[in-house]
Amino acid sequence: MNIKNLYCTLIVLFFCIIKTNAQEVLTIEEAMKIALENNFEIKIAKNNSAISETNVSVGNAGILPKATASIVDNNSVTNSTQVRQDGTSTTLNNAKNNSLNYGVSLGWTVFDGMRMFARYDQLKELQKLGDSELKRTILAKIGQVNSAYYDLVQQQQQLAALDTTIVISRQRLELAQNRFTIGKASKLEVLNAQVDLNSDQVALLRQKESYANSKILLNQYLARDPKINFTVTDVVTVDDKLVLADLLDLAQKQNPALESQIINKRIAELQLKQVKANRYPIVNLTSGYNFAESQSSLGFTSENSSKGFTYGFNASMNIFDGFNQNRNEKVAKLQIENSQIAIEQQSLILNTQLNTAFQTYLTNLELIDLEESNEAIARQNLEITLDKFRIGTITTIDFRTAQLNYVNAKVRYSNAQYEAKLSEIALKELAGNINF
């Protein structure tokens, strides 16, 4: 059996085992969907975004009037003495007094230098900022899920490679034992074959441990039971059509970090409008309906009541506040300037990250082709070596070298695909593209 047929047999056996155990075959699309629904950080970000959206109201901005209902009931029992101007006096023990006031008042700020409208626009911008933060969280978590998923894919490929080398090592041990039995090999050859087989089995156990732990980690990202067992697809598909210019253009429009800085500048500009509003008068309209009643056991008036409407207005204007108004406006303008600097800084950082990540992406694409070629050469070399080993024309050291070269070539090819996929994910995350 040559190495190609052996590998195909192992793959078939591997998938038969998966089917027998009825494990869930988790696709990357399903993993992303589960993460969007279950991930705790995404849920928190969604709630924060909903809070920002709820806060956008004309009432929160102070545009609507405020109505207040109130009631006050005071009662007392006292010992009272009254002395009149003519010298007579009146004394009453346990004199009861009570007063009752209730009503509804209405207040409405009809002009405050347009501060309320600037505040309303600011609330809208804060909602956009919440949406941008939600998008940033989703991008980060989806990128994390993709990385963890394709890490499992490459580990699964490495498991298959190690399974292959164990089968080969067992064949080598069997051949060595047969040759030793007929006197064509020494006991040392058998022992070396056994040691190498044991080493391969140790490597396989370590890889299975790493694979199991990685599945637990992915379950954590998906916010589900760590014990849920599943398998992943065995193919890594890398998008090799990405163009740097397109990514840079998308990033300027969609990158949530840059988007947040632009929104922060707009918020700072609206804050300046609110500060400038203090230069204008504030006009409030007031109205209400009140009822008052009082009773007294001692005095000239034993009972008094009143009810009716009240209305009016009040206006105030800041004349001088120790130059605080000028200071506040200067601070607000400096905050706008800082926001613009932050935008330019974030744009430069973003361009640097994209250019660096794209260069890594191109290198990894080249490595895929190179490692694929190396893997094919190593497989062919192992097939030839295995045939020669069967007829005894090469040493066990040469055979082991060819075997390890093949395994290492497969691992490097798998790693190259994984690294290229990570580069693709990083580029799309920077470009703000949720659809991985």
PDB file of C-alpha atoms in Angstrom, residues 40-148:
ATOM      1  CA  PHE A  40     -22.080  37.397  26.310  1.00  0.00           C
ATOM      2  CA  GLU A  41     -20.028  40.400  25.197  1.00  0.00           C
ATOM      3  CA  ILE A  42     -22.178  40.791  22.081  1.00  0.00           C
ATOM      4  CA  LYS A  43     -25.313  40.638  24.246  1.00  0.00           C
ATOM      5  CA  ILE A  44     -23.957  43.351  26.539  1.00  0.00           C
ATOM      6  CA  ALA A  45     -22.998  45.514  23.550  1.00  0.00           C
ATOM      7  CA  LYS A  46     -26.498  45.054  22.099  1.00  0.00           C
ATOM      8  CA  ASN A  47     -28.061  46.167  25.375  1.00  0.00           C
ATOM      9  CA  ASN A  48     -25.758  49.200  25.570  1.00  0.00           C
ATOM     10  CA  SER A  49     -26.750  50.105  22.028  1.00  0.00           C
ATOM     11  CA  ALA A  50     -30.419  49.751  22.986  1.00  0.00           C
ATOM     12  CA  ILE A  51     -29.829  52.054  25.981  1.00  0.00           C
ATOM     13  CA  SER A  52     -28.339  54.704  23.690  1.00  0.00           C
ATOM     14  CA  GLU A  53     -31.291  54.358  21.337  1.00  0.00           C
ATOM     15  CA  THR A  54     -33.779  54.652  24.230  1.00  0.00           C
ATOM     16  CA  ASN A  55     -32.089  57.837  25.439  1.00  0.00           C
ATOM     17  CA  VAL A  56     -32.815  59.591  22.135  1.00  0.00           C
ATOM     18  CA  SER A  57     -36.007  61.458  23.009  1.00  0.00           C
ATOM     19  CA  VAL A  58     -37.176  65.072  22.996  1.00  0.00           C
ATOM     20  CA  GLY A  59     -38.031  64.709  26.678  1.00  0.00           C
ATOM     21  CA  ASN A  60     -34.484  63.679  27.587  1.00  0.00           C
ATOM     22  CA  ALA A  61     -33.197  66.657  25.617  1.00  0.00           C
ATOM     23  CA  GLY A  62     -35.384  69.030  27.676  1.00  0.00           C
ATOM     24  CA  ILE A  63     -37.644  70.138  24.806  1.00  0.00           C
ATOM     25  CA  LEU A  64     -40.960  69.088  26.378  1.00  0.00           C
ATOM     26  CA  PRO A  65     -42.656  70.735  29.377  1.00  0.00           C
ATOM     27  CA  LYS A  66     -42.657  69.150  32.817  1.00  0.00           C
ATOM     28  CA  ALA A  67     -45.781  68.701  34.928  1.00  0.00           C
ATOM     29  CA  THR A  68     -45.586  68.003  38.661  1.00  0.00           C
ATOM     30  CA  ALA A  69     -48.323  67.046  41.099  1.00  0.00           C
ATOM     31  CA  SER A  70     -47.807  67.739  44.801  1.00  0.00           C
ATOM     32  CA  ILE A  71     -49.691  67.467  48.072  1.00  0.00           C
ATOM     33  CA  VAL A  72     -48.686  68.715  51.519  1.00  0.00           C
ATOM     34  CA  ASP A  73     -50.725  67.985  54.658  1.00  0.00           C
ATOM     35  CA  ASN A  74     -49.511  69.434  57.984  1.00  0.00           C
ATOM     36  CA  ASN A  75     -51.226  68.858  61.331  1.00  0.00           C
ATOM     37  CA  SER A  76     -50.386  69.902  64.877  1.00  0.00           C
ATOM     38  CA  VAL A  77     -51.787  69.754  68.422  1.00  0.00           C
ATOM     39  CA  THR A  78     -50.407  72.513  70.688  1.00  0.00           C
ATOM     40  CA  ASN A  79     -51.075  74.435  73.892  1.00  0.00           C
ATOM     41  CA  SER A  80     -51.462  78.044  72.705  1.00  0.00           C
ATOM     42  CA  THR A  81     -51.770  81.419  74.468  1.00  0.00           C
ATOM     43  CA  GLN A  82     -52.624  84.694  72.684  1.00  0.00           C
ATOM     44  CA  VAL A  83     -52.236  88.153  74.316  1.00  0.00           C
ATOM     45  CA  ARG A  84     -54.144  90.970  72.627  1.00  0.00           C
ATOM     46  CA  GLN A  85     -53.234  94.678  72.476  1.00  0.00           C
ATOM     47  CA  ASP A  86     -55.818  95.517  75.134  1.00  0.00           C
ATOM     48  CA  GLY A  87     -54.145  93.161  77.581  1.00  0.00           C
ATOM     49  CA  THR A  88     -56.654  90.367  77.438  1.00  0.00           C
ATOM     50  CA  SER A  89     -55.430  86.852  76.769  1.00  0.00           C
ATOM     51  CA  THR A  90     -56.804  83.591  75.507  1.00  0.00           C
ATOM     52  CA  THR A  91     -55.417  80.207  76.356  1.00  0.00           C
ATOM     53  CA  LEU A  92     -56.333  76.940  74.691  1.00  0.00           C
ATOM     54  CA  ASN A  93     -54.819  73.552  75.444  1.00  0.00           C
ATOM     55  CA  ASN A  94     -54.640  70.822  72.825  1.00  0.00           C
ATOM     56  CA  ALA A  95     -55.402  73.315  70.074  1.00  0.00           C
ATOM     57  CA  LYS A  96     -55.619  71.588  66.716  1.00  0.00           C
ATOM     58  CA  ASN A  97     -54.207  73.201  63.569  1.00  0.00           C
ATOM     59  CA  ASN A  98     -54.007  71.734  60.098  1.00  0.00           C
ATOM     60  CA  SER A  99     -53.212  72.889  56.584  1.00  0.00           C
ATOM     61  CA  LEU A 100     -53.677  71.073  53.277  1.00  0.00           C
ATOM     62  CA  ASN A 101     -52.111  72.137  49.969  1.00  0.00           C
ATOM     63  CA  TYR A 102     -52.259  70.257  46.692  1.00  0.00           C
ATOM     64  CA  GLY A 103     -52.142  71.020  43.012  1.00  0.00           C
ATOM     65  CA  VAL A 104     -50.475  70.584  39.677  1.00  0.00           C
ATOM     66  CA  SER A 105     -47.702  72.804  38.333  1.00  0.00           C
ATOM     67  CA  LEU A 106     -46.408  73.067  34.766  1.00  0.00           C
ATOM     68  CA  GLY A 107     -43.004  74.372  33.707  1.00  0.00           C
ATOM     69  CA  TRP A 108     -41.689  74.730  30.175  1.00  0.00           C
ATOM     70  CA  THR A 109     -38.389  76.108  28.985  1.00  0.00           C
ATOM     71  CA  VAL A 110     -39.293  77.770  25.689  1.00  0.00           C
ATOM     72  CA  PHE A 111     -35.855  79.233  24.960  1.00  0.00           C
ATOM     73  CA  ASP A 112     -32.402  78.381  26.284  1.00  0.00           C
ATOM     74  CA  GLY A 113     -30.108  79.548  23.510  1.00  0.00           C
ATOM     75  CA  MET A 114     -30.928  76.430  21.415  1.00  0.00           C
ATOM     76  CA  ARG A 115     -29.142  74.226  23.948  1.00  0.00           C
ATOM     77  CA  MET A 116     -31.994  71.699  24.026  1.00  0.00           C
ATOM     78  CA  PHE A 117     -31.823  71.118  20.272  1.00  0.00           C
ATOM     79  CA  ALA A 118     -28.044  70.694  20.380  1.00  0.00           C
ATOM     80  CA  ARG A 119     -28.546  68.212  23.217  1.00  0.00           C
ATOM     81  CA  TYR A 120     -31.086  66.276  21.127  1.00  0.00           C
ATOM     82  CA  ASP A 121     -28.612  66.056  18.218  1.00  0.00           C
ATOM     83  CA  GLN A 122     -25.934  64.949  20.670  1.00  0.00           C
ATOM     84  CA  LEU A 123     -28.153  62.116  21.893  1.00  0.00           C
ATOM     85  CA  LYS A 124     -28.520  60.960  18.297  1.00  0.00           C
ATOM     86  CA  GLU A 125     -24.744  60.955  17.898  1.00  0.00           C
ATOM     87  CA  LEU A 126     -24.376  58.993  21.129  1.00  0.00           C
ATOM     88  CA  GLN A 127     -26.753  56.413  19.660  1.00  0.00           C
ATOM     89  CA  LYS A 128     -24.511  56.164  16.594  1.00  0.00           C
ATOM     90  CA  LEU A 129     -21.533  55.753  18.922  1.00  0.00           C
ATOM     91  CA  GLY A 130     -23.322  52.873  20.658  1.00  0.00           C
ATOM     92  CA  ASP A 131     -24.037  51.251  17.293  1.00  0.00           C
ATOM     93  CA  SER A 132     -20.384  51.648  16.341  1.00  0.00           C
ATOM     94  CA  GLU A 133     -19.282  50.006  19.587  1.00  0.00           C
ATOM     95  CA  LEU A 134     -21.712  47.150  18.932  1.00  0.00           C
ATOM     96  CA  LYS A 135     -20.231  46.700  15.475  1.00  0.00           C
ATOM     97  CA  ARG A 136     -16.691  46.737  16.888  1.00  0.00           C
ATOM     98  CA  THR A 137     -17.624  44.070  19.436  1.00  0.00           C
ATOM     99  CA  ILE A 138     -19.295  41.896  16.806  1.00  0.00           C
ATOM    100  CA  LEU A 139     -16.298  42.189  14.483  1.00  0.00           C
ATOM    101  CA  ALA A 140     -13.877  41.300  17.281  1.00  0.00           C
ATOM    102  CA  LYS A 141     -15.905  38.319  18.492  1.00  0.00           C
ATOM    103  CA  ILE A 142     -16.624  37.000  14.990  1.00  0.00           C
ATOM    104  CA  GLY A 143     -12.913  37.313  14.208  1.00  0.00           C
ATOM    105  CA  GLN A 144     -12.155  35.425  17.420  1.00  0.00           C
ATOM    106  CA  VAL A 145     -14.606  32.663  16.490  1.00  0.00           C
ATOM    107  CA  ASN A 146     -13.099  32.398  12.988  1.00  0.00           C
ATOM    108  CA  SER A 147      -9.576  32.140  14.371  1.00  0.00           C
ATOM    109  CA  ALA A 148     -10.567  29.484  16.898  1.00  0.00           C
TER     110      ALA A 148
END
